[in-house]
mmCIF file of C-alpha atoms and ligand atoms in Angstrom:
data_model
loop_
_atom_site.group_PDB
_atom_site.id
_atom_site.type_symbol
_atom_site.label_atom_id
_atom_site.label_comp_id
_atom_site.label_asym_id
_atom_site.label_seq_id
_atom_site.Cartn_x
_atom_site.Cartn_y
_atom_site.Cartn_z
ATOM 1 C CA UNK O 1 5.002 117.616 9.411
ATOM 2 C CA UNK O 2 1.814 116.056 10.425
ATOM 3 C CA UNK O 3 1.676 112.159 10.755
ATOM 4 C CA UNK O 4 -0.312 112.241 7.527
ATOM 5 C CA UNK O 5 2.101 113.866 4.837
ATOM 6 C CA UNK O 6 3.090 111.462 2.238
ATOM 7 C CA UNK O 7 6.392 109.339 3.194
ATOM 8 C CA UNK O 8 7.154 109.794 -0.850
ATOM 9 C CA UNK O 9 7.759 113.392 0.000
ATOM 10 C CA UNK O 10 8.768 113.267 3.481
ATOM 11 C CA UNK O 11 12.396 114.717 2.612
ATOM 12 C CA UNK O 12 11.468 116.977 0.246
ATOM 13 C CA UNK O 13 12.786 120.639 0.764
ATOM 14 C CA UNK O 14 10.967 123.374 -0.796
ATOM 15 C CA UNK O 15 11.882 126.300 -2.789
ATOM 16 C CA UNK O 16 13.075 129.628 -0.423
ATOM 17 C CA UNK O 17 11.669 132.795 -2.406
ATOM 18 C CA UNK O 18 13.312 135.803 -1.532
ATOM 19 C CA UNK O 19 12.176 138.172 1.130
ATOM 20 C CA UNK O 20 9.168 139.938 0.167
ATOM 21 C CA UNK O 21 9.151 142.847 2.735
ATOM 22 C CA UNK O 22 5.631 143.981 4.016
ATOM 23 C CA UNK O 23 6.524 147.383 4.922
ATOM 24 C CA UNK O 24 7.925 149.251 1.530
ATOM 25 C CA UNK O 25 10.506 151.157 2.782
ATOM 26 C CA UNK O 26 13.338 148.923 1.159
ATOM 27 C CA UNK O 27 15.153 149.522 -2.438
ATOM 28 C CA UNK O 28 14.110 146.223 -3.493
ATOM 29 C CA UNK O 29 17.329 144.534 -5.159
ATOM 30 C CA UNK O 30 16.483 140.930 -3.965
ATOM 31 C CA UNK O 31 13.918 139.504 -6.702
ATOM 32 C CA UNK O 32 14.964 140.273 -10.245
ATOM 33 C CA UNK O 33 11.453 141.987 -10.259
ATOM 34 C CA UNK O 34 11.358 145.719 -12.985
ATOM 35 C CA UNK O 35 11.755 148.656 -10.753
ATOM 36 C CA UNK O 36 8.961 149.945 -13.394
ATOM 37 C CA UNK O 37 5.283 150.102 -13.291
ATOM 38 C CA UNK O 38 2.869 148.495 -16.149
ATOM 39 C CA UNK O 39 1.227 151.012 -18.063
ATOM 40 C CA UNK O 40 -2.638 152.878 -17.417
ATOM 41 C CA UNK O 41 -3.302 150.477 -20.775
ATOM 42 C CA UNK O 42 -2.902 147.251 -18.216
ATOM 43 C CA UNK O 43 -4.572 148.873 -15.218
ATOM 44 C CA UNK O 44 -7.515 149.647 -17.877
ATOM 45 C CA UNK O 45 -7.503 146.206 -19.294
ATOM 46 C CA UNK O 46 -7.352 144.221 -16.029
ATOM 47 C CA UNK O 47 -10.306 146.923 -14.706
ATOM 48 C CA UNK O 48 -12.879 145.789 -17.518
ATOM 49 C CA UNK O 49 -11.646 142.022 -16.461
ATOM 50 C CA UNK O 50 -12.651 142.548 -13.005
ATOM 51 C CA UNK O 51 -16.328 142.965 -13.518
ATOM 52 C CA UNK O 52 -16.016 139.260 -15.302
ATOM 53 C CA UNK O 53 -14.462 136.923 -12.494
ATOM 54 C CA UNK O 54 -17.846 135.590 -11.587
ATOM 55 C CA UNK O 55 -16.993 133.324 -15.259
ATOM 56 C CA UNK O 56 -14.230 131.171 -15.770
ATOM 57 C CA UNK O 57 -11.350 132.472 -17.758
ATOM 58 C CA UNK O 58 -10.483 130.828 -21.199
ATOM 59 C CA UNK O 59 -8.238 127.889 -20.658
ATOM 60 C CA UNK O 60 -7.054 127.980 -23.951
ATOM 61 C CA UNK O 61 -6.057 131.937 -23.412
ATOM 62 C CA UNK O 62 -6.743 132.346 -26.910
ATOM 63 C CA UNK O 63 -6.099 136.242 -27.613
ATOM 64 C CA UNK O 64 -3.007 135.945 -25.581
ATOM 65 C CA UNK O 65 -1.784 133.494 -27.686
ATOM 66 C CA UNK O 66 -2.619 134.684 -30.684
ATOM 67 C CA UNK O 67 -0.322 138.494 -29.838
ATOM 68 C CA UNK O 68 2.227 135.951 -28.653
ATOM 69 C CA UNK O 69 2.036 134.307 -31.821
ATOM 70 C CA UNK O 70 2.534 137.842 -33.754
ATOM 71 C CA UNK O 71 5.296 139.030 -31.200
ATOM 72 C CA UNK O 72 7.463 135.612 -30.742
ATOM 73 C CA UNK O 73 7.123 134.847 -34.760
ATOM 74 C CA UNK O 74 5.366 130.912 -33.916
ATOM 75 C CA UNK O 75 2.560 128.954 -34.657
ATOM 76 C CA UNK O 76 0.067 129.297 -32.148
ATOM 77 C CA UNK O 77 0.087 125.434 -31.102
ATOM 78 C CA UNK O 78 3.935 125.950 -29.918
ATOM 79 C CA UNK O 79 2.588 128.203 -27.668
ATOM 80 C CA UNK O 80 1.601 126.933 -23.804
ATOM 81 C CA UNK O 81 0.747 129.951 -21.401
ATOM 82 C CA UNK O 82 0.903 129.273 -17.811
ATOM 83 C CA UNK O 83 0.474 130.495 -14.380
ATOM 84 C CA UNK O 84 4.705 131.977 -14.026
ATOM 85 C CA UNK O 85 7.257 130.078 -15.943
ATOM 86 C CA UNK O 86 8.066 127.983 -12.937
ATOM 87 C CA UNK O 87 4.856 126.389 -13.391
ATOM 88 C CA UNK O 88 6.038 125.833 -17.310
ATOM 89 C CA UNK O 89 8.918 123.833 -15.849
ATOM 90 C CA UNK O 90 7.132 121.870 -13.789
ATOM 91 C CA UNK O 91 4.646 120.673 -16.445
ATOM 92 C CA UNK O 92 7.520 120.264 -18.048
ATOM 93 C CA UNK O 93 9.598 117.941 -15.546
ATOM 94 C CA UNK O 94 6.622 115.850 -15.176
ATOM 95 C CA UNK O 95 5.940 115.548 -18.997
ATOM 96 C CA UNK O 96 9.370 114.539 -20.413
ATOM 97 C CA UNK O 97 11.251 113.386 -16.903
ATOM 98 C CA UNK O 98 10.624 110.410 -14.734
ATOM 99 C CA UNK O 99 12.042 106.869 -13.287
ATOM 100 C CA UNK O 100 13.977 106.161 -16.300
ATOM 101 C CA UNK O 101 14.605 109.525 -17.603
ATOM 102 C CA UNK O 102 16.945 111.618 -15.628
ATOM 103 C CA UNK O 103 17.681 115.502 -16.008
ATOM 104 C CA UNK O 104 20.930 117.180 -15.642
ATOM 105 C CA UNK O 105 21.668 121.152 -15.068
ATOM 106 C CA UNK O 106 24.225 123.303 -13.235
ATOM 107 C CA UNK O 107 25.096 122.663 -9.505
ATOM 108 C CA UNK O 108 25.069 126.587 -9.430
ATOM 109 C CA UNK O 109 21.412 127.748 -10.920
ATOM 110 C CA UNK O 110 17.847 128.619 -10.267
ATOM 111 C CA UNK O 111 16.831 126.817 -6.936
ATOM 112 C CA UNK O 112 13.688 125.248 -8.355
ATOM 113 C CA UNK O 113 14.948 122.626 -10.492
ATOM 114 C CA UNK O 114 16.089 120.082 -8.020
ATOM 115 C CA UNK O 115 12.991 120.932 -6.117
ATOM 116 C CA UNK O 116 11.058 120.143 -9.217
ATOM 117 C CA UNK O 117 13.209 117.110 -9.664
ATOM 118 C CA UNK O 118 12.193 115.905 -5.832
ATOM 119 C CA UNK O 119 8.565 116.988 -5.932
ATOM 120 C CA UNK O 120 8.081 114.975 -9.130
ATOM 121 C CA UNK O 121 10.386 111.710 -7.794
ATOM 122 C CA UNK O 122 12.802 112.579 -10.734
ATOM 123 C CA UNK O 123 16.673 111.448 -10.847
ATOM 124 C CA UNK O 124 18.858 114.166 -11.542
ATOM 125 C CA UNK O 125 22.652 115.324 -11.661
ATOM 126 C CA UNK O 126 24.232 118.541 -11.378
ATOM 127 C CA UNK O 127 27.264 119.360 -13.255
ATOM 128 C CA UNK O 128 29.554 121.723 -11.455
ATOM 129 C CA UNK O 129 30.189 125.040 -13.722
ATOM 130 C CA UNK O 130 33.775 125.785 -13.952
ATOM 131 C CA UNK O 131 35.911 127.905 -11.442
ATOM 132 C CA UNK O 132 34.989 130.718 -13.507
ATOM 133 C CA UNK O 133 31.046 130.152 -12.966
ATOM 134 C CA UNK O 134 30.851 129.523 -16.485
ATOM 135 C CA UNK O 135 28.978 126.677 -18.058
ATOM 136 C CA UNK O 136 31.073 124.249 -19.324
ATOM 137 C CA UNK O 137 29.053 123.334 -22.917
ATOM 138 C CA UNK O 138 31.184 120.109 -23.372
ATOM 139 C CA UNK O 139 29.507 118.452 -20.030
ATOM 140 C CA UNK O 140 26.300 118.647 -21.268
ATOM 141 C CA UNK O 141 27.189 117.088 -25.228
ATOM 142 C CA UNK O 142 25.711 113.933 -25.810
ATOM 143 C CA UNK O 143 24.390 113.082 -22.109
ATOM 144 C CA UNK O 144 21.446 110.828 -22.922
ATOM 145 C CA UNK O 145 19.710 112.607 -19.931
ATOM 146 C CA UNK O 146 16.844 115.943 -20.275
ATOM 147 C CA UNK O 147 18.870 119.192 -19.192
ATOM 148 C CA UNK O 148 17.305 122.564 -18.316
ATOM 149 C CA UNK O 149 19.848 125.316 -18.737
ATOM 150 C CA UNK O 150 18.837 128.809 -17.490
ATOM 151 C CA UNK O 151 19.709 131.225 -20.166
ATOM 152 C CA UNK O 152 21.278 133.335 -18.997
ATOM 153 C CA UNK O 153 21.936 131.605 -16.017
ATOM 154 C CA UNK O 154 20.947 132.381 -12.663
ATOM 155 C CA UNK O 155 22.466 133.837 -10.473
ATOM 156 C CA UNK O 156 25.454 134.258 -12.380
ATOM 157 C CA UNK O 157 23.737 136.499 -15.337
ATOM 158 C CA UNK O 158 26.263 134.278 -17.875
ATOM 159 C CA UNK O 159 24.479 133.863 -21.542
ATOM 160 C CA UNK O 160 25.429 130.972 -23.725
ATOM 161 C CA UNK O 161 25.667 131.837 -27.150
ATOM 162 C CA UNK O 162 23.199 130.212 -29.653
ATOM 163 C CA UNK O 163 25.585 128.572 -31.069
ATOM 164 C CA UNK O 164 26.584 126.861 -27.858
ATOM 165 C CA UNK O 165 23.001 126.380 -26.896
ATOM 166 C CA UNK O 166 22.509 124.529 -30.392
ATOM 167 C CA UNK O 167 25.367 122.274 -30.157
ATOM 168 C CA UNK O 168 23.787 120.703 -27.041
ATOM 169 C CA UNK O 169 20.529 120.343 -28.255
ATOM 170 C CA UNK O 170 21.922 118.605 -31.430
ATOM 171 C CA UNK O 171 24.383 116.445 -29.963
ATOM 172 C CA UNK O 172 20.884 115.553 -27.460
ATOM 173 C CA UNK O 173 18.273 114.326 -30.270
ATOM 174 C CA UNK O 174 16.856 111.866 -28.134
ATOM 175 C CA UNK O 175 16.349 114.324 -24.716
ATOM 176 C CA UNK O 176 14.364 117.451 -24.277
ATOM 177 C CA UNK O 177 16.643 120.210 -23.446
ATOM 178 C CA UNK O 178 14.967 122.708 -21.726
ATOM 179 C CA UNK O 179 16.219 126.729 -22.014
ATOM 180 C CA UNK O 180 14.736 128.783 -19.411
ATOM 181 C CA UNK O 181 15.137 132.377 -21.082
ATOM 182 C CA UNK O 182 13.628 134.376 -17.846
ATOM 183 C CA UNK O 183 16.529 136.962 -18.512
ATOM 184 C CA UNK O 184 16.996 136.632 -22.281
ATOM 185 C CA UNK O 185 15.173 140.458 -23.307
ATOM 186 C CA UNK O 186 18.235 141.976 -20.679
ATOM 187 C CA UNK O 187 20.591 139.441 -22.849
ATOM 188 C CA UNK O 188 21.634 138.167 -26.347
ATOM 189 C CA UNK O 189 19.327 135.883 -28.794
ATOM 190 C CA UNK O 190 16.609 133.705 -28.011
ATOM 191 C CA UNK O 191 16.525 130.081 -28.554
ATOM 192 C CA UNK O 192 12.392 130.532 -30.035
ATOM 193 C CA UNK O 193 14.470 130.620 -33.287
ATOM 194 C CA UNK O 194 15.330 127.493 -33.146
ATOM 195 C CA UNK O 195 12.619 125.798 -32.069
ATOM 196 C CA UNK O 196 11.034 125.283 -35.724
ATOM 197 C CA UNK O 197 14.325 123.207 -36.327
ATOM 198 C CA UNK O 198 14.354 120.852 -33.373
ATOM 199 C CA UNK O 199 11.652 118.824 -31.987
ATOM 200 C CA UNK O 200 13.270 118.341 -28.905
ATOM 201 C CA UNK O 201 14.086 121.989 -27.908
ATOM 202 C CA UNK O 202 11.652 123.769 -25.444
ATOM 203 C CA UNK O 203 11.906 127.083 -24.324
ATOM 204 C CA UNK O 204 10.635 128.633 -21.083
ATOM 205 C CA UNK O 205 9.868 132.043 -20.416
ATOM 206 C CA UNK O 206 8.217 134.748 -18.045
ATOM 207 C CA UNK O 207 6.609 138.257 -17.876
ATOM 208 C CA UNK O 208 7.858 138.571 -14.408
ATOM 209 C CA UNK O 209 11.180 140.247 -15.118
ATOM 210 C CA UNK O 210 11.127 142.145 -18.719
ATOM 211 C CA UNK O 211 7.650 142.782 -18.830
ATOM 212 C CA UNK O 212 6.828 144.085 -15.547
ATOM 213 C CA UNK O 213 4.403 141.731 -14.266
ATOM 214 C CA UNK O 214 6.100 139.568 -11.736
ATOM 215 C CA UNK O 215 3.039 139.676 -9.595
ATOM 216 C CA UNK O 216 0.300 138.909 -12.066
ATOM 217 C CA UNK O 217 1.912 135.407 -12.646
ATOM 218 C CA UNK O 218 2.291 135.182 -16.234
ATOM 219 C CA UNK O 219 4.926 132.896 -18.221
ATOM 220 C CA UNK O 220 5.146 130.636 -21.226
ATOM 221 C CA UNK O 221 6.579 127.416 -22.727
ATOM 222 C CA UNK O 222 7.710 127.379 -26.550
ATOM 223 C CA UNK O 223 8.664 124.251 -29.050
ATOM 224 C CA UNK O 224 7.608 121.537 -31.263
ATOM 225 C CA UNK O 225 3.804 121.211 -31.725
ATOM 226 C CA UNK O 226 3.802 117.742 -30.028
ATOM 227 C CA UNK O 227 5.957 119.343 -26.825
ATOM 228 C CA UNK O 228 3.221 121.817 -26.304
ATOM 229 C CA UNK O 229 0.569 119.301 -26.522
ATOM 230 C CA UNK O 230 2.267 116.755 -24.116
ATOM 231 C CA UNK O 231 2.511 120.156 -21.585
ATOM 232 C CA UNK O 232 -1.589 120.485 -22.693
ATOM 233 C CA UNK O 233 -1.979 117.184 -21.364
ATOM 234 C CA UNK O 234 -0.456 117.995 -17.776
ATOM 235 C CA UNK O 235 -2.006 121.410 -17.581
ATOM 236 C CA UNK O 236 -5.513 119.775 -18.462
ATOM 237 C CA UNK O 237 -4.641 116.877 -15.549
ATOM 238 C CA UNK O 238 -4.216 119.580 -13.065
ATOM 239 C CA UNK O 239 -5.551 123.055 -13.608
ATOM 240 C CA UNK O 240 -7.082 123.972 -16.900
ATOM 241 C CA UNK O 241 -8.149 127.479 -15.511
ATOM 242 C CA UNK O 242 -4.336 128.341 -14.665
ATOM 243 C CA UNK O 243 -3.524 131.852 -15.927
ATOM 244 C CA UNK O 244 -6.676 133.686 -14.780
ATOM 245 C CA UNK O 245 -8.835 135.915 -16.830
ATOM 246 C CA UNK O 246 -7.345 139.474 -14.900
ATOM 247 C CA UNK O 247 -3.590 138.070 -15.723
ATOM 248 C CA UNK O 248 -4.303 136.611 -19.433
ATOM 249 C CA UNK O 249 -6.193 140.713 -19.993
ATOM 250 C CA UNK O 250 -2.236 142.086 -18.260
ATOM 251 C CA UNK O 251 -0.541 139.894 -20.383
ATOM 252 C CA UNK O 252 -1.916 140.927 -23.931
ATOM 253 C CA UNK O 253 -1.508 144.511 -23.045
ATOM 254 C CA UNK O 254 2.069 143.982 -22.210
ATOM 255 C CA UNK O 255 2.289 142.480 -25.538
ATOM 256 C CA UNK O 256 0.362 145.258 -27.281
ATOM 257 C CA UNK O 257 3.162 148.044 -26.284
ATOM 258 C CA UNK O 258 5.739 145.511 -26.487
ATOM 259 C CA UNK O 259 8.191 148.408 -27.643
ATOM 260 C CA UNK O 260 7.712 149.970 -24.785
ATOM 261 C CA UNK O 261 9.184 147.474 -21.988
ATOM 262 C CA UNK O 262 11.807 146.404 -24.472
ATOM 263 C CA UNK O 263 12.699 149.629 -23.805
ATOM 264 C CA UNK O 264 12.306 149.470 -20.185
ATOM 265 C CA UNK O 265 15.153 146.974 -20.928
ATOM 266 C CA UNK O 266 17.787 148.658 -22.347
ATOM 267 C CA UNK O 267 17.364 151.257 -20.020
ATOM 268 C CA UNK O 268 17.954 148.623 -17.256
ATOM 269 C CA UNK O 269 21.124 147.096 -19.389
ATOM 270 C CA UNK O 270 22.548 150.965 -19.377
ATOM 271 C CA UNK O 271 22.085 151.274 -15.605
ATOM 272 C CA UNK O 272 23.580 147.628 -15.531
ATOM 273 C CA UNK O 273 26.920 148.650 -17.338
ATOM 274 C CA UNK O 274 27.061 152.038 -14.973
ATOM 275 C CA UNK O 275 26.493 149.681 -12.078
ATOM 276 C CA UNK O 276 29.544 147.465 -12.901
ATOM 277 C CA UNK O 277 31.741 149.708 -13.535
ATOM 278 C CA UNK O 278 31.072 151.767 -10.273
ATOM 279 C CA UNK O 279 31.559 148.615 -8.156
ATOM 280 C CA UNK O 280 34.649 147.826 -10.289
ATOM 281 C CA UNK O 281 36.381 151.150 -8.986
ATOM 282 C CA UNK O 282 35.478 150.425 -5.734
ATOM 283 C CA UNK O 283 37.347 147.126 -6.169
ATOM 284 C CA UNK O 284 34.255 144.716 -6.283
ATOM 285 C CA UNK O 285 34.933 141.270 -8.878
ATOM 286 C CA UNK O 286 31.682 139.876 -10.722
ATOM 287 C CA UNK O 287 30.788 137.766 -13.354
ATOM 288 C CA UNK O 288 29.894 139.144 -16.578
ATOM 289 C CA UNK O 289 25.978 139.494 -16.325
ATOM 290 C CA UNK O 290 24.041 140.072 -19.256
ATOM 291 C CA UNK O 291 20.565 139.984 -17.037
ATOM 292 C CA UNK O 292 19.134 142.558 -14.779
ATOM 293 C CA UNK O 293 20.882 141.859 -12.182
ATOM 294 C CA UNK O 294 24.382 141.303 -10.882
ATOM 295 C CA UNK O 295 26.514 138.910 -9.074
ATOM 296 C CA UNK O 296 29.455 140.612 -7.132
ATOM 297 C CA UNK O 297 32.123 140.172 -3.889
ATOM 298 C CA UNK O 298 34.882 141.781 -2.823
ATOM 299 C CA UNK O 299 38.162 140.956 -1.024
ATOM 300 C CA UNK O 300 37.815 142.846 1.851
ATOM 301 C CA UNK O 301 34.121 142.180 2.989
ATOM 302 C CA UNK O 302 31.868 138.786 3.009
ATOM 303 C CA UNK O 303 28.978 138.146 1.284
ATOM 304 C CA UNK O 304 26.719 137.574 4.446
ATOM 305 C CA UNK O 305 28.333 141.040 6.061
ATOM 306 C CA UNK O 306 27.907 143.143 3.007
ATOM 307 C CA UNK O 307 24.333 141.772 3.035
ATOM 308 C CA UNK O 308 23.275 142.579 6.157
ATOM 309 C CA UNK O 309 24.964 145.773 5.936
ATOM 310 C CA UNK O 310 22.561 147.136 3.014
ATOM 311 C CA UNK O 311 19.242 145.647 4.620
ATOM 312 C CA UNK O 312 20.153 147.540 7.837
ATOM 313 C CA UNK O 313 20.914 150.194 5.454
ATOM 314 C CA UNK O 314 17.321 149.791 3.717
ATOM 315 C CA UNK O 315 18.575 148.007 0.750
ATOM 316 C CA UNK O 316 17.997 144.561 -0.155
ATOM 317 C CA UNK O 317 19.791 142.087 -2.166
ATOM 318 C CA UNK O 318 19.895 138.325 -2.105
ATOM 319 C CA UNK O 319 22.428 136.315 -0.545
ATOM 320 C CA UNK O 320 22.836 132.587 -1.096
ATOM 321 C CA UNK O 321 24.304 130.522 1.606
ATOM 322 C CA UNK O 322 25.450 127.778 -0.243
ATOM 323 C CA UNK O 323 29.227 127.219 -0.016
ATOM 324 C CA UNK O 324 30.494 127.995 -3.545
ATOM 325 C CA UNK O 325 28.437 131.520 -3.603
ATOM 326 C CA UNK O 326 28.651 132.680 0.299
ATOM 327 C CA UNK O 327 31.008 135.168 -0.630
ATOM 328 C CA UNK O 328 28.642 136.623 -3.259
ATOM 329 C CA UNK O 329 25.273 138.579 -3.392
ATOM 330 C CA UNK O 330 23.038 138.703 -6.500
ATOM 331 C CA UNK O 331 21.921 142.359 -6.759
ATOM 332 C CA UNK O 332 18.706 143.456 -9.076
ATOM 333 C CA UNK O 333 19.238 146.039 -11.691
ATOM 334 C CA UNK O 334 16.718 148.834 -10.668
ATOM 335 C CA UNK O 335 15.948 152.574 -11.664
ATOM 336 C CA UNK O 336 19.414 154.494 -12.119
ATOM 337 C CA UNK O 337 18.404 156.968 -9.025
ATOM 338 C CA UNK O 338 17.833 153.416 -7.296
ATOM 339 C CA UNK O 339 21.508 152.539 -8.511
ATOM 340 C CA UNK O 340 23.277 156.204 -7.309
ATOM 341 C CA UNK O 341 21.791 155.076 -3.825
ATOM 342 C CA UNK O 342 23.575 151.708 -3.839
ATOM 343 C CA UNK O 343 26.742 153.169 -4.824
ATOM 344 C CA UNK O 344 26.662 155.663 -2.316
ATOM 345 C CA UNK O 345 25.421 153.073 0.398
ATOM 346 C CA UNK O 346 28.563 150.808 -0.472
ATOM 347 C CA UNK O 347 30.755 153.553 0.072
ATOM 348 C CA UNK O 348 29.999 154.346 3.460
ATOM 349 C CA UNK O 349 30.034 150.652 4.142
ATOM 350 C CA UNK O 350 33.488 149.820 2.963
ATOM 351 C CA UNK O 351 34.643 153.517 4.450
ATOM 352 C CA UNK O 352 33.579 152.250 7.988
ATOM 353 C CA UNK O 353 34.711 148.683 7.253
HETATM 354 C C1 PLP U 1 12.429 134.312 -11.935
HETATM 355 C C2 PLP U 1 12.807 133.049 -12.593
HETATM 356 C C3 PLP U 1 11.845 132.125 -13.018
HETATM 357 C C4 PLP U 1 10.410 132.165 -12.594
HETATM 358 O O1 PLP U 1 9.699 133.168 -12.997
HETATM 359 P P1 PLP U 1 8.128 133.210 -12.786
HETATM 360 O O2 PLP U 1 7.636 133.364 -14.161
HETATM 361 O O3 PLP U 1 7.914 134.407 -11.929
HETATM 362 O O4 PLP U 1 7.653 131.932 -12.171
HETATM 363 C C5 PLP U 1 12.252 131.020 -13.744
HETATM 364 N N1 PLP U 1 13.541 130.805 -14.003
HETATM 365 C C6 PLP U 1 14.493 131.632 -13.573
HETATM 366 C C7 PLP U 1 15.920 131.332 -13.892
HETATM 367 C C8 PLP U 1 14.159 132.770 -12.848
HETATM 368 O O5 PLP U 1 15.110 133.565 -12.365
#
């Protein structure tokens, strides 16, 4: 730290992405990232981009918005594209959150809300799930504090019906309740339904893990009119040029064969359910994941061993250190060839274990 970083941030701890290997000889099973490509339609698109980036890209992404408007079923003002959804949440933790309003979420989710929380000099709580890693929906009824509430949750892949989701964000009239859907096309029913309904409902999500595009930065915020233009009001106070022009070209030709990496998705469900059930024979215990990726241990070997195991192996997956999890490792969905290797790996590791 040098003696001139702020003293207001002097304990803040940042956000630990996962390993991003330089050399490419890992299965990658660490980041929640598609094992897929983008189509030649996106390579195309961002190729006629690149002869533009001497102009500034439209801040108001307008042609993205408008095939977002078509494909989510909105009005184009509850729409907010930014640069990845994290950056939706934090324009969204500094717009609704502050001295006297706290947020609350999970003590066991996505690492970058309590960072978020810090950064931004926001009070917040985090409600233990149950022994089951489940959320428990009754802790979060009638709060009086802002929640964010990955759904599914992270890293547990556990989806909270609509229903459930609903019931908090009724019962909450006078707090935003924020639903980060990053896995919800791998999952059940969005929460953009109900955003028409309540005015203090806003829903976050990316193109980094359905849509293929994890590196382009690309994600979006969803809700009330007056939400999106309070978000409008941070993004214009920070970076108005956020999602750049090559990433806001990707993004609409996602959208344009959106059939196709829905697809991708169910295909990545399939391999999903195969996955599980492998790891069940050979005695492995996980939660029920409906995302693309999976959250397993087993009896007879730890979470840090089994780790270190597959990356010496060549494989990668993500282990959390934090007490409740060590025992666990959150492994990514990938290609079903990608999966046969992992089963086989695991094999030979318990065999010699
Ligand atoms: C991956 C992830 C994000 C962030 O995605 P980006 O759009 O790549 O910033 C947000 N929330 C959760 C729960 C995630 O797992």
């Amino acid at each position: 730290m040098s003696r001139f970083f702020s003293n207001r941030l002097s304990s803040l701890v940042p956000y630990i992405p996962g390993e991003q290997p330089k050399d490419t000889k890992y299965i990658k099973l660490n980041t929640n990232e598609s094992p897929f490509k983008p189509t030649q339609k996106v390579a195309k698109a961002v190729e006629k981009q690149a002869g533009l980036l001497q102009l500034y890209c439209d801040p108001e992404c307008s042609d993205l918005v408008i095939k977002m408007s078509e494909v989510f079923g909105v009005g184009k003002e509850n729409i907010l594209m930014t640069n990845g959804s994290d950056e939706a949440l934090n324009f969204a933790f500094m717009a609704f959150c502050g001295e006297e309003t706290s947020i609350v979420f999970p003590d066991i989710t996505y690492g970058f809300y309590p960072v978020f929380a810090e950064l931004n000099n926001i009070k917040f709580e985090q409600i233990p799930l149950k022994d089951n890693f489940s959320i428990c929906v009754d802790d979060y009824i009638s709060v009086n504090k802002n929640i964010v509430i990955a759904n599914p949750n992270a890293p547990t892949g556990i989806y909270l019906s609509l229903h459930e989701i609903e019931k908090i964000v009724v019962s909450n009239p006078d707090n935003v309740v924020i639903i980060d859907e990053a896995y919800i096309d791998f999952s059940g029913e969005s929460a953009v339904k109900l955003t028409n309904k309540y005015d203090n409902l806003l829903v976050v999500g990316t193109f980094s893990k359905s849509r293929c595009m994890a590196g382009a930065r690309l994600g979006f915020a969803i809700g009330n009119e007056k939400l999106i233009n309070d978000l409008n009001t941070i993004k214009y106070s920070t970076n108005p040029y956020n999602v750049n022009r090559l990433t806001q070209s990707a993004g609409l030709a996602v959208l344009e064969e959106n059939e196709y990496y829905m697809e991708k998705c169910r295909e990545i469900c399939n391999n999903r359910e195969w996955t599980k059930s492998e790891l069940k024979k050979l005695g492995f215990c996980m939660t029920d994941s409906t995302a693309n990726f999976i959250f397993v241990s087993h009896g007879k070997i730890g979470g840090e061993d089994l780790y270190f195991a597959l990356k010496n192996r060549g494989i990668l997956v993500r282990h959390f250190s934090s007490e409740k999890i060590k025992n666990y490792n959150r492994i990514t969905i990938g290609t079903k060839e990608q999966m046969e290797i992992l089963i086989k790996t695991i094999k030979n590791i318990l065999s010699k274990h």
